mmCIF file of C-alpha atoms in Angstrom:
data_model
loop_
_atom_site.group_PDB
_atom_site.id
_atom_site.type_symbol
_atom_site.label_atom_id
_atom_site.label_comp_id
_atom_site.label_asym_id
_atom_site.label_seq_id
_atom_site.Cartn_x
_atom_site.Cartn_y
_atom_site.Cartn_z
ATOM 1 C CA MET W 1 -11.763 0.316 7.123
ATOM 2 C CA SER W 2 -8.884 0.975 9.486
ATOM 3 C CA GLY W 3 -7.597 4.105 7.828
ATOM 4 C CA LEU W 4 -7.118 4.944 4.207
ATOM 5 C CA ARG W 5 -3.589 3.626 4.180
ATOM 6 C CA ASP W 6 -5.455 0.305 3.781
ATOM 7 C CA ARG W 7 -6.660 1.343 0.363
ATOM 8 C CA LEU W 8 -3.505 0.306 -1.385
ATOM 9 C CA ASP W 9 -5.539 0.135 -4.556
ATOM 10 C CA ALA W 10 -7.233 -3.031 -5.433
ATOM 11 C CA SER W 11 -10.544 -4.505 -6.127
ATOM 12 C CA GLY W 12 -12.492 -7.528 -5.265
ATOM 13 C CA ALA W 13 -12.245 -9.025 -1.847
ATOM 14 C CA LEU W 14 -11.137 -6.035 0.147
ATOM 15 C CA PRO W 15 -13.277 -3.572 1.886
ATOM 16 C CA ASP W 16 -10.735 -0.964 0.847
ATOM 17 C CA GLU W 17 -8.803 -1.700 -2.273
ATOM 18 C CA VAL W 18 -11.619 -2.999 -4.380
ATOM 19 C CA PHE W 19 -11.320 -3.276 -8.166
ATOM 20 C CA VAL W 20 -8.677 -5.974 -8.609
ATOM 21 C CA ARG W 21 -8.097 -6.605 -12.283
ATOM 22 C CA ARG W 22 -9.112 -10.242 -12.532
ATOM 23 C CA ARG W 23 -7.290 -11.530 -15.542
ATOM 24 C CA GLU W 24 -4.914 -14.389 -16.157
ATOM 25 C CA VAL W 25 -1.270 -13.627 -15.419
ATOM 26 C CA SER W 26 1.293 -14.894 -17.882
ATOM 27 C CA THR W 27 4.602 -15.656 -16.238
ATOM 28 C CA VAL W 28 6.153 -17.569 -19.124
ATOM 29 C CA ASP W 29 8.593 -14.827 -20.053
ATOM 30 C CA LEU W 30 9.633 -14.340 -16.452
ATOM 31 C CA ALA W 31 9.823 -18.011 -15.495
ATOM 32 C CA VAL W 32 12.581 -18.834 -13.073
ATOM 33 C CA GLU W 33 15.167 -21.143 -14.590
ATOM 34 C CA SER W 34 15.397 -24.565 -12.993
ATOM 35 C CA ALA W 35 18.311 -25.324 -10.723
ATOM 36 C CA PRO W 36 21.384 -26.983 -12.233
ATOM 37 C CA ALA W 37 21.446 -30.766 -12.314
ATOM 38 C CA ALA W 38 22.939 -32.398 -9.270
ATOM 39 C CA ALA W 39 25.941 -33.573 -11.280
ATOM 40 C CA SER W 40 26.816 -30.047 -12.318
ATOM 41 C CA PRO W 41 29.225 -28.347 -9.908
ATOM 42 C CA ALA W 42 27.883 -25.220 -8.278
ATOM 43 C CA PRO W 43 29.741 -22.089 -9.338
ATOM 44 C CA SER W 44 31.972 -20.440 -6.806
ATOM 45 C CA GLU W 45 30.195 -17.139 -7.470
ATOM 46 C CA PRO W 46 27.177 -16.275 -9.613
ATOM 47 C CA ASP W 47 27.481 -13.748 -12.379
ATOM 48 C CA LEU W 48 26.722 -10.352 -10.912
ATOM 49 C CA PRO W 49 25.162 -7.469 -12.799
ATOM 50 C CA GLU W 50 27.266 -4.712 -14.242
ATOM 51 C CA LEU W 51 27.106 -1.361 -12.450
ATOM 52 C CA GLY W 52 24.715 0.055 -15.032
ATOM 53 C CA SER W 53 22.262 -2.766 -14.368
ATOM 54 C CA MET W 54 22.378 -2.108 -10.625
ATOM 55 C CA LEU W 55 21.656 1.518 -11.387
ATOM 56 C CA ASP W 56 18.622 0.321 -13.361
ATOM 57 C CA ARG W 57 17.371 -1.368 -10.226
ATOM 58 C CA TYR W 58 17.902 1.742 -8.118
ATOM 59 C CA ARG W 59 16.183 3.852 -10.765
ATOM 60 C CA ILE W 60 13.114 1.601 -10.533
ATOM 61 C CA GLU W 61 13.124 2.031 -6.765
ATOM 62 C CA ASP W 62 13.208 5.799 -7.282
ATOM 63 C CA VAL W 63 10.368 5.651 -9.823
ATOM 64 C CA ILE W 64 8.257 3.683 -7.334
ATOM 65 C CA GLY W 65 9.110 6.222 -4.638
ATOM 66 C CA ARG W 66 7.814 9.002 -6.884
ATOM 67 C CA GLY W 67 4.559 7.143 -7.469
ATOM 68 C CA ALA W 68 5.057 6.461 -11.207
ATOM 69 C CA PHE W 69 3.957 2.846 -10.871
ATOM 70 C CA ASP W 70 3.137 2.203 -14.531
ATOM 71 C CA ASP W 71 6.643 3.336 -15.482
ATOM 72 C CA ALA W 72 8.069 1.126 -12.733
ATOM 73 C CA CYS W 73 6.142 -1.865 -14.086
ATOM 74 C CA ARG W 74 7.540 -1.329 -17.572
ATOM 75 C CA GLU W 75 11.093 -0.856 -16.387
ATOM 76 C CA GLY W 76 10.822 -3.702 -13.897
ATOM 77 C CA GLN W 77 9.535 -6.066 -16.582
ATOM 78 C CA ALA W 78 12.479 -5.194 -18.832
ATOM 79 C CA LEU W 79 15.016 -5.545 -16.025
ATOM 80 C CA ALA W 80 13.542 -8.844 -14.839
ATOM 81 C CA GLU W 81 13.659 -10.284 -18.368
ATOM 82 C CA ALA W 82 17.236 -9.113 -18.862
ATOM 83 C CA ALA W 83 18.130 -10.659 -15.505
ATOM 84 C CA ARG W 84 16.497 -13.941 -16.527
ATOM 85 C CA ARG W 85 18.455 -14.112 -19.767
ATOM 86 C CA SER W 86 21.797 -13.250 -18.194
ATOM 87 C CA GLY W 87 21.418 -15.080 -14.894
ATOM 88 C CA TRP W 88 22.105 -11.952 -12.839
ATOM 89 C CA ALA W 89 21.975 -12.372 -9.099
ATOM 90 C CA VAL W 90 19.791 -9.262 -9.056
ATOM 91 C CA GLN W 91 16.911 -11.165 -10.655
ATOM 92 C CA PRO W 92 14.963 -11.860 -7.405
ATOM 93 C CA GLU W 93 15.081 -8.189 -6.426
ATOM 94 C CA ALA W 94 14.034 -7.120 -9.925
ATOM 95 C CA LEU W 95 11.010 -9.386 -9.694
ATOM 96 C CA ARG W 96 10.198 -8.072 -6.222
ATOM 97 C CA LEU W 97 10.275 -4.497 -7.469
ATOM 98 C CA LEU W 98 7.942 -5.459 -10.295
ATOM 99 C CA GLY W 99 5.607 -7.137 -7.794
ATOM 100 C CA LEU W 100 5.701 -4.023 -5.599
ATOM 101 C CA ALA W 101 4.783 -1.715 -8.487
ATOM 102 C CA GLN W 102 1.886 -3.984 -9.470
ATOM 103 C CA LEU W 103 0.690 -4.059 -5.869
ATOM 104 C CA LYS W 104 0.701 -0.272 -5.768
ATOM 105 C CA LEU W 105 -1.510 -0.289 -8.861
ATOM 106 C CA GLY W 106 -3.913 -2.760 -7.259
ATOM 107 C CA ARG W 107 -2.992 -5.605 -9.597
ATOM 108 C CA LEU W 108 -3.070 -8.234 -6.899
ATOM 109 C CA LEU W 109 -2.955 -11.292 -9.128
ATOM 110 C CA GLU W 110 0.032 -10.044 -11.087
ATOM 111 C CA SER W 111 1.768 -8.886 -7.914
ATOM 112 C CA GLU W 112 1.354 -12.245 -6.222
ATOM 113 C CA ALA W 113 2.707 -14.048 -9.297
ATOM 114 C CA MET W 114 5.810 -11.848 -9.407
ATOM 115 C CA LEU W 115 6.419 -12.170 -5.670
ATOM 116 C CA THR W 116 6.152 -15.963 -5.942
ATOM 117 C CA LEU W 117 8.706 -15.953 -8.761
ATOM 118 C CA ALA W 118 10.971 -13.635 -6.788
ATOM 119 C CA GLN W 119 10.893 -15.929 -3.767
ATOM 120 C CA ALA W 120 11.571 -18.991 -5.935
ATOM 121 C CA SER W 121 14.482 -17.219 -7.631
ATOM 122 C CA ALA W 122 15.879 -16.070 -4.270
ATOM 123 C CA SER W 123 15.587 -19.603 -2.916
ATOM 124 C CA ARG W 124 17.496 -20.955 -5.901
ATOM 125 C CA LEU W 125 20.288 -18.437 -5.435
ATOM 126 C CA ASP W 126 20.401 -19.126 -1.702
ATOM 127 C CA SER W 127 20.524 -22.904 -2.321
ATOM 128 C CA LEU W 128 23.840 -22.474 -4.132
ATOM 129 C CA GLY W 129 25.292 -21.858 -0.681
ATOM 130 C CA ILE W 130 27.953 -19.556 -2.000
ATOM 131 C CA SER W 131 28.806 -17.636 1.138
ATOM 132 C CA SER W 132 27.354 -16.121 4.277
ATOM 133 C CA GLY W 133 27.268 -12.722 2.637
ATOM 134 C CA GLY W 134 27.037 -11.108 -0.757
ATOM 135 C CA PRO W 135 24.518 -12.567 -3.198
ATOM 136 C CA THR W 136 23.243 -15.271 -0.826
ATOM 137 C CA LEU W 137 22.555 -12.829 1.992
ATOM 138 C CA GLU W 138 20.862 -10.431 -0.411
ATOM 139 C CA ALA W 139 18.696 -13.283 -1.713
ATOM 140 C CA ARG W 140 17.500 -14.006 1.826
ATOM 141 C CA ARG W 141 16.693 -10.339 2.357
ATOM 142 C CA THR W 142 14.730 -10.287 -0.882
ATOM 143 C CA ALA W 143 12.777 -13.379 0.167
ATOM 144 C CA ALA W 144 11.866 -11.715 3.473
ATOM 145 C CA ARG W 145 10.850 -8.493 1.715
ATOM 146 C CA CYS W 146 8.666 -10.532 -0.621
ATOM 147 C CA GLU W 147 7.003 -12.150 2.391
ATOM 148 C CA VAL W 148 6.064 -8.702 3.725
ATOM 149 C CA LEU W 149 4.542 -7.767 0.362
ATOM 150 C CA ARG W 150 2.766 -11.115 0.152
ATOM 151 C CA GLY W 151 1.296 -10.423 3.582
ATOM 152 C CA THR W 152 0.044 -7.086 2.274
ATOM 153 C CA VAL W 153 -1.686 -8.821 -0.634
ATOM 154 C CA LEU W 154 -3.322 -11.238 1.824
ATOM 155 C CA ARG W 155 -4.396 -8.372 4.103
ATOM 156 C CA ILE W 156 -5.942 -6.520 1.207
ATOM 157 C CA ARG W 157 -7.881 -9.646 0.269
ATOM 158 C CA GLY W 158 -9.194 -9.907 3.816
ATOM 159 C CA THR W 159 -7.399 -13.136 4.776
ATOM 160 C CA LEU W 160 -6.013 -11.630 7.958
ATOM 161 C CA ASP W 161 -4.849 -14.833 9.642
ATOM 162 C CA GLU W 162 -2.649 -15.657 6.657
ATOM 163 C CA ALA W 163 -1.451 -12.053 6.443
ATOM 164 C CA LEU W 164 -0.453 -12.026 10.113
ATOM 165 C CA ALA W 165 1.422 -15.308 9.649
ATOM 166 C CA ALA W 166 3.287 -13.891 6.636
ATOM 167 C CA PHE W 167 4.266 -10.690 8.465
ATOM 168 C CA ASP W 168 5.446 -12.642 11.500
ATOM 169 C CA ALA W 169 7.443 -15.047 9.320
ATOM 170 C CA ALA W 170 9.112 -12.063 7.659
ATOM 171 C CA ARG W 171 9.903 -10.563 11.067
ATOM 172 C CA VAL W 172 11.651 -13.787 12.119
ATOM 173 C CA GLN W 173 13.631 -13.864 8.856
ATOM 174 C CA PHE W 174 14.732 -10.254 9.283
ATOM 175 C CA GLU W 175 15.801 -10.908 12.866
ATOM 176 C CA ALA W 176 17.966 -13.811 11.655
ATOM 177 C CA LEU W 177 19.515 -11.460 9.098
ATOM 178 C CA ASP W 178 20.027 -8.727 11.728
ATOM 179 C CA ASP W 179 18.118 -6.417 9.376
ATOM 180 C CA THR W 180 16.663 -3.631 11.525
ATOM 181 C CA VAL W 181 14.837 -1.910 8.671
ATOM 182 C CA GLY W 182 13.164 -5.184 7.730
ATOM 183 C CA GLN W 183 12.167 -5.844 11.334
ATOM 184 C CA ALA W 184 10.612 -2.392 11.566
ATOM 185 C CA ASP W 185 8.723 -2.926 8.302
ATOM 186 C CA ALA W 186 7.371 -6.281 9.474
ATOM 187 C CA LEU W 187 6.339 -4.912 12.882
ATOM 188 C CA SER W 188 4.626 -1.943 11.233
ATOM 189 C CA GLU W 189 2.643 -4.226 8.950
ATOM 190 C CA LEU W 190 1.780 -6.570 11.828
ATOM 191 C CA GLY W 191 0.405 -3.637 13.790
ATOM 192 C CA HIS W 192 -1.527 -2.328 10.817
ATOM 193 C CA ALA W 193 -3.107 -5.736 10.219
ATOM 194 C CA ARG W 194 -4.064 -6.154 13.881
ATOM 195 C CA LEU W 195 -5.703 -2.747 13.790
ATOM 196 C CA THR W 196 -8.512 -4.256 11.718
ATOM 197 C CA LEU W 197 -9.283 -6.986 14.283
ATOM 198 C CA ALA W 198 -11.846 -6.455 17.020
ATOM 199 C CA GLY W 199 -10.325 -5.866 20.432
ATOM 200 C CA GLU W 200 -6.779 -5.630 19.069
ATOM 201 C CA LEU W 201 -6.175 -1.875 19.265
ATOM 202 C CA ASP W 202 -3.826 -2.097 22.250
ATOM 203 C CA ALA W 203 -1.816 -4.905 20.628
ATOM 204 C CA ALA W 204 -1.691 -2.969 17.357
ATOM 205 C CA GLU W 205 -0.513 0.164 19.152
ATOM 206 C CA ALA W 206 2.286 -1.734 20.919
ATOM 207 C CA LEU W 207 3.565 -3.163 17.621
ATOM 208 C CA ILE W 208 3.432 0.222 15.902
ATOM 209 C CA GLU W 209 5.318 1.875 18.771
ATOM 210 C CA ARG W 210 8.022 -0.809 18.520
ATOM 211 C CA ALA W 211 8.345 -0.226 14.786
ATOM 212 C CA LYS W 212 8.396 3.536 15.314
ATOM 213 C CA GLY W 213 11.235 3.212 17.821
ATOM 214 C CA LEU W 214 13.318 1.210 15.341
ATOM 215 C CA TYR W 215 12.656 3.712 12.546
ATOM 216 C CA GLU W 216 13.610 6.605 14.836
ATOM 217 C CA ALA W 217 16.894 4.875 15.745
ATOM 218 C CA LEU W 218 17.610 4.459 12.034
ATOM 219 C CA GLY W 219 16.691 8.046 11.188
ATOM 220 C CA ASN W 220 14.047 6.724 8.769
ATOM 221 C CA GLN W 221 11.572 9.607 8.664
ATOM 222 C CA VAL W 222 9.233 7.973 6.157
ATOM 223 C CA GLY W 223 9.000 4.908 8.398
ATOM 224 C CA VAL W 224 8.299 7.089 11.436
ATOM 225 C CA ALA W 225 5.626 9.022 9.510
ATOM 226 C CA THR W 226 3.998 5.760 8.417
ATOM 227 C CA CYS W 227 3.781 4.644 12.041
ATOM 228 C CA VAL W 228 2.400 7.997 13.202
ATOM 229 C CA ASN W 229 -0.233 7.843 10.455
ATOM 230 C CA THR W 230 -1.266 4.387 11.706
ATOM 231 C CA LEU W 231 -1.359 5.679 15.283
ATOM 232 C CA GLY W 232 -3.766 8.296 13.947
ATOM 233 C CA ASP W 233 -5.959 5.442 12.689
ATOM 234 C CA ILE W 234 -5.897 3.923 16.182
ATOM 235 C CA HIS W 235 -6.873 7.238 17.790
ATOM 236 C CA ARG W 236 -9.694 7.634 15.281
ATOM 237 C CA ARG W 237 -11.038 4.161 15.995
ATOM 238 C CA ARG W 238 -11.031 5.033 19.697
ATOM 239 C CA GLY W 239 -12.949 8.222 18.972
ATOM 240 C CA ASP W 240 -10.093 10.526 20.014
ATOM 241 C CA TRP W 241 -10.491 12.926 17.094
ATOM 242 C CA ALA W 242 -8.089 15.572 18.393
ATOM 243 C CA ALA W 243 -5.245 13.069 18.785
ATOM 244 C CA ALA W 244 -6.035 11.597 15.369
ATOM 245 C CA GLU W 245 -5.923 15.027 13.736
ATOM 246 C CA GLN W 246 -2.603 15.820 15.392
ATOM 247 C CA ALA W 247 -1.079 12.508 14.235
ATOM 248 C CA TYR W 248 -2.288 12.886 10.649
ATOM 249 C CA ARG W 249 -1.032 16.475 10.388
ATOM 250 C CA TRP W 250 2.380 15.443 11.732
ATOM 251 C CA ALA W 251 2.611 12.533 9.280
ATOM 252 C CA MET W 252 1.469 14.693 6.369
ATOM 253 C CA VAL W 253 4.247 17.225 6.936
ATOM 254 C CA ARG W 254 6.907 14.492 7.118
ATOM 255 C CA PHE W 255 5.632 12.698 4.019
ATOM 256 C CA ASP W 256 5.534 15.990 2.121
ATOM 257 C CA ARG W 257 9.143 16.726 3.053
ATOM 258 C CA SER W 258 10.239 13.308 1.808
ATOM 259 C CA GLY W 259 8.221 13.429 -1.413
ATOM 260 C CA SER W 260 6.895 9.956 -0.614
ATOM 261 C CA ASP W 261 3.867 8.713 -2.571
ATOM 262 C CA ALA W 262 2.387 7.854 0.844
ATOM 263 C CA ARG W 263 1.644 11.555 1.397
ATOM 264 C CA LEU W 264 -1.847 10.988 0.038
ATOM 265 C CA PHE W 265 -2.870 8.764 2.991
ATOM 266 C CA PRO W 266 -2.763 11.296 5.850
ATOM 267 C CA ARG W 267 -4.663 13.691 3.576
ATOM 268 C CA LEU W 268 -7.461 11.176 3.148
ATOM 269 C CA ASN W 269 -7.469 10.263 6.836
ATOM 270 C CA LEU W 270 -7.305 13.874 8.031
ATOM 271 C CA GLY W 271 -10.112 14.694 5.610
ATOM 272 C CA LEU W 272 -12.298 12.094 7.325
ATOM 273 C CA VAL W 273 -11.534 13.627 10.720
ATOM 274 C CA LEU W 274 -12.359 17.145 9.534
ATOM 275 C CA LEU W 275 -15.539 15.897 7.897
ATOM 276 C CA HIS W 276 -16.574 14.336 11.200
ATOM 277 C CA VAL W 277 -16.064 17.585 13.120
ATOM 278 C CA GLY W 278 -17.946 19.633 10.518
ATOM 279 C CA ALA W 279 -15.100 21.306 8.618
ATOM 280 C CA VAL W 280 -16.508 20.243 5.255
ATOM 281 C CA ASP W 281 -14.642 22.754 3.073
ATOM 282 C CA ASP W 282 -11.284 21.976 4.680
ATOM 283 C CA ALA W 283 -11.938 18.260 4.344
ATOM 284 C CA ASP W 284 -12.832 18.600 0.675
ATOM 285 C CA ALA W 285 -9.676 20.614 0.004
ATOM 286 C CA LEU W 286 -7.615 17.715 1.382
ATOM 287 C CA PHE W 287 -9.598 15.184 -0.647
ATOM 288 C CA ALA W 288 -8.995 17.289 -3.767
ATOM 289 C CA GLU W 289 -5.234 17.273 -3.098
ATOM 290 C CA ALA W 290 -5.324 13.518 -2.568
ATOM 291 C CA GLN W 291 -7.303 13.066 -5.790
ATOM 292 C CA VAL W 292 -4.553 14.786 -7.789
ATOM 293 C CA LEU W 293 -1.917 12.508 -6.236
ATOM 294 C CA ILE W 294 -4.038 9.400 -6.782
ATOM 295 C CA ASP W 295 -4.858 10.192 -10.390
ATOM 296 C CA ARG W 296 -1.214 10.938 -11.087
ATOM 297 C CA SER W 297 -0.192 7.517 -9.768
ATOM 298 C CA ARG W 298 -3.165 5.808 -11.478
ATOM 299 C CA ARG W 299 -4.374 3.894 -8.429
ATOM 300 C CA ALA W 300 -7.712 2.539 -9.562
ATOM 301 C CA GLY W 301 -9.268 1.584 -6.220
ATOM 302 C CA LEU W 302 -8.262 4.774 -4.469
ATOM 303 C CA SER W 303 -9.556 6.814 -7.387
ATOM 304 C CA ALA W 304 -13.066 5.614 -6.595
ATOM 305 C CA VAL W 305 -12.649 6.072 -2.849
ATOM 306 C CA VAL W 306 -11.514 9.683 -3.019
ATOM 307 C CA ARG W 307 -14.361 10.603 -5.348
ATOM 308 C CA ILE W 308 -16.864 9.144 -2.908
ATOM 309 C CA CYS W 309 -15.196 11.158 -0.133
ATOM 310 C CA ARG W 310 -15.809 14.326 -2.128
ATOM 311 C CA LEU W 311 -19.617 13.887 -2.106
ATOM 312 C CA PRO W 312 -20.175 16.004 1.044
ATOM 313 C CA GLY W 313 -18.143 18.891 -0.369
ATOM 314 C CA ALA W 314 -20.015 18.631 -3.653
ATOM 315 C CA ALA W 315 -23.326 18.779 -1.797
ATOM 316 C CA ALA W 316 -22.227 21.791 0.253
ATOM 317 C CA ARG W 317 -21.170 23.654 -2.921
ATOM 318 C CA ARG W 318 -24.032 22.254 -5.005
ATOM 319 C CA ASP W 319 -21.422 21.046 -7.464
ATOM 320 C CA ALA W 320 -23.300 18.731 -9.830
ATOM 321 C CA ALA W 321 -20.204 17.565 -11.746
ATOM 322 C CA THR W 322 -18.246 16.464 -8.670
ATOM 323 C CA TRP W 323 -21.422 14.893 -7.255
ATOM 324 C CA ALA W 324 -21.897 12.859 -10.440
ATOM 325 C CA GLU W 325 -18.302 11.582 -10.237
ATOM 326 C CA GLY W 326 -18.892 10.502 -6.651
ATOM 327 C CA ILE W 327 -22.102 8.650 -7.489
ATOM 328 C CA GLU W 328 -20.382 6.888 -10.387
ATOM 329 C CA ALA W 329 -17.585 5.866 -8.010
ATOM 330 C CA LEU W 330 -20.186 4.498 -5.595
ATOM 331 C CA ALA W 331 -21.574 2.328 -8.363
ATOM 332 C CA ARG W 332 -18.098 0.910 -8.990
ATOM 333 C CA HIS W 333 -17.523 0.345 -5.292
ATOM 334 C CA GLY W 334 -20.793 -1.505 -4.825
ATOM 335 C CA ASP W 335 -22.308 -2.168 -1.409
ATOM 336 C CA ARG W 336 -19.315 -3.745 0.320
ATOM 337 C CA PRO W 337 -19.575 -2.641 3.963
ATOM 338 C CA ASP W 338 -17.300 0.242 4.912
ATOM 339 C CA ALA W 339 -17.980 2.271 8.017
ATOM 340 C CA ASP W 340 -15.979 5.304 6.907
ATOM 341 C CA LEU W 341 -17.602 5.541 3.495
ATOM 342 C CA ALA W 342 -20.993 4.979 5.126
ATOM 343 C CA GLY W 343 -20.297 8.030 7.303
ATOM 344 C CA VAL W 344 -19.221 10.029 4.277
ATOM 345 C CA CYS W 345 -22.460 9.207 2.453
ATOM 346 C CA ALA W 346 -24.586 9.985 5.518
ATOM 347 C CA ARG W 347 -22.934 13.403 5.769
ATOM 348 C CA ALA W 348 -23.472 13.934 2.029
ATOM 349 C CA ALA W 349 -27.178 13.102 2.457
ATOM 350 C CA GLU W 350 -27.525 15.695 5.229
ATOM 351 C CA LEU W 351 -25.828 18.393 3.168
ATOM 352 C CA ALA W 352 -27.768 17.530 0.002
ATOM 353 C CA ALA W 353 -31.174 17.706 1.707
ATOM 354 C CA GLY W 354 -31.495 21.443 1.129
ATOM 355 C CA TRP W 355 -30.189 21.169 -2.423
ATOM 356 C CA ASP W 356 -31.915 18.201 -4.028
ATOM 357 C CA PRO W 357 -34.081 15.656 -2.141
ATOM 358 C CA VAL W 358 -33.427 13.016 -4.808
ATOM 359 C CA ARG W 359 -29.667 13.333 -4.426
ATOM 360 C CA ALA W 360 -30.082 13.258 -0.654
ATOM 361 C CA SER W 361 -32.085 10.028 -0.824
ATOM 362 C CA VAL W 362 -29.481 8.390 -3.070
ATOM 363 C CA ALA W 363 -26.699 9.258 -0.617
ATOM 364 C CA ALA W 364 -28.779 8.079 2.343
ATOM 365 C CA ALA W 365 -29.459 4.755 0.624
ATOM 366 C CA ALA W 366 -25.731 4.352 -0.061
ATOM 367 C CA ALA W 367 -24.961 5.047 3.595
ATOM 368 C CA ARG W 368 -27.373 2.315 4.697
ATOM 369 C CA ALA W 369 -25.931 -0.178 2.185
ATOM 370 C CA LEU W 370 -22.319 0.534 3.256
ATOM 371 C CA THR W 371 -22.969 0.365 7.011
ATOM 372 C CA PRO W 372 -21.415 -2.839 8.448
ATOM 373 C CA THR W 373 -23.936 -5.137 10.122
#
């Protein structure tokens, strides 16, 4: 895995976000209405939402920012349905927000369905050709934002070529819209995706530095922190542990100041660095903090990951309860190759050797099973 920012929370095909809830997605209630018949004149302006409805949308964005993704899903579903019934121009963005919340929860199938509906709805609004600004321009922005999220779904599933194509398509759309924030987002995701490809570290670093420069010009501290966290992943993959630690600590402070739900990722990544250099207690303290944040936001895939990461600390303290949680999480994760988790289990086996040979052998077997071939 290329850094625990990857573990957006899913299941199934990813090495990181395993545990996708594989169930049928019903989109009947949120179906996008068909376009008006050709004979029907296009309206000069679509009906726009009342101020209170726009505030609903912003409230959902705030709920997502605080990590309350289940609440965001419920509110997003209600807003999207109300938008469908009334024909609000905000409908595509409401659907995108719902897709984002589901993605954060690791519900990849549901997220993809909502993003597809959002793009279709945005395309319909754009096809009305109302003006070069206002609702039409916002619809194009929403479509580009959806493409970034769709690329994230594809990356999580491991279809990197498709993910890279989606991120690049979004970048082109944002450039056409002169949307600097969108360009930075797309570049950041492009760099993060390339990070997972062999021999692409330099290319990934260049993309992340470009995104970071745009975020800095905008004064977007969360965006800058995201890029620095990814640069930490690059340093770690190169074996530069000191530079990785410095990057993760910097990102952690900035995320904490912003209150962003992303503050859990540098904790997980820094924990891996500290575990590697032998600071087991400090690493486990960070994993424990991340576990609280993950459980609060109900991210299923990350919940398993952080419990596996706590195995070395449990072995060092001879904490049977925390050890049992980690072993149960390993069973849920399965034997999908993951170099970082393999290292965690190998360290746990070393620390458990003087405590319980059986536990040590279980951890050692898990390390072998998780080691990429």
